[in-house]
Amino acid sequence: SKQDGRNLIRQYDPQAQKVLNARMALSNDLNLALRDGQLKLLYQLQVDAENQARGAECLMRWHHPQHGQVSPVEFIPLAEDSGAIVAMGDWVVRLACETLARWAQVPQLSHLTLSVNVSPRQFTETDFVARISHILQDTGASPHLLRLEVTEGIVMQDKHEVIAKMRELCALGLSFSIDDFGTGYSSLSYIQTLPLAELKIDKAFVNELTTSERAQAIVKAIIAIGHSMGITLVSEGVETQAQKDQLLALGCTLLQGYLITRPIECAALEDLVISRHSS
Ligand code: C2E
Ligand code: CA
Ligand code: CA
Ligand code: CA
């Protein structure tokens, strides 16, 4: 109840304790998930205005031995808190790079980019640049096809350090995207100093695009910012033809969402792109 907040001494709440215990148990299980092969990577296609396949975003999945599928919305924050995200993040980058190296041998797939999500905790690791560089060398992937999606959360850390790190990584050949752009609190003047190749328009804005003038104004503004910076604009969460039409009319470059395809297994994505290519 509201009165509880006035007490300085927190009372024992069996329900809250249960939730906390469950969280801790899940966090412990997550530490073993990578080792025990319970994690996998799905790929979600990104297409351009001509419906041509241009790349994919890598999205992590966890199959828990007892609970089944656990959503990344639930387990990524746990992995961030425990630090497990560092090893998991390395694993994602390595898998993505192995995929890029394999695709380089397939004419219909060799142009595709892969985007991986990088959490603030991962990016902050002092040897993050060395880790990425090592994986690129190890796998032989073309860094030009690897894109790192970071959120405005990363950008809130020490400015000079963040920019220096991003520049080092760009010098390796890879590029950056700001994920969920417009949902954070970073200033535009700061965003414009970052070495960015792409802005991603959050699915919350896309979702309301055809019904809310406010959402429409925000999407227009984001696209204008992206164009002024000369970078790619990707919309996520595109579910309807009406959204797609409007986003393209507003000048969005790439589309990603259930309308095009859900996140799918790598082999399924390869089949999809190759069959689209030949038809
Ligand atoms: P995100 O990076 O913003 O990814 C977009 C989310 O939208 C994904 O959820 C994707 O499956 C979902 N989505 C795609 N198209 C549609 C659509 O048309 N409609 C709707 N309603 N949703 C769509 P997912 O896979 O559950 O991932 C959730 C979040 O977990 C991601 O949000 C990202 O922040 C995080 N995440 C996922 N994989 C990784 C990873 O490998 N590393 C890190 N650090 N975070 C990850
Ligand atoms: Ca993302
Ligand atoms: Ca996103
Ligand atoms: Ca999002």
Coordinates of C-alpha atoms in Angstrom, one line a residue, residues 11 27 38 43-44 53 77 93 99 104 118 151 204 249 272:
Q11 CA 9.0 -4.9 5.9
S27 CA 20.8 -15.1 -13.2
Q38 CA 21.3 -23.0 -24.5
Y43 CA 18.5 -13.2 -37.8
Q44 CA 16.0 -10.6 -38.9
A53 CA 17.8 -7.8 -49.0
P77 CA 19.3 -7.0 -18.0
V93 CA 30.1 -11.1 -32.4
T99 CA 28.4 -16.0 -40.7
A104 CA 31.5 -14.0 -48.4
V118 CA 26.2 -4.2 -28.0
T151 CA 21.9 2.7 -27.5
A204 CA 7.3 2.3 -30.6
A249 CA 7.4 8.2 -48.4
L272 CA 14.9 -16.7 -48.0

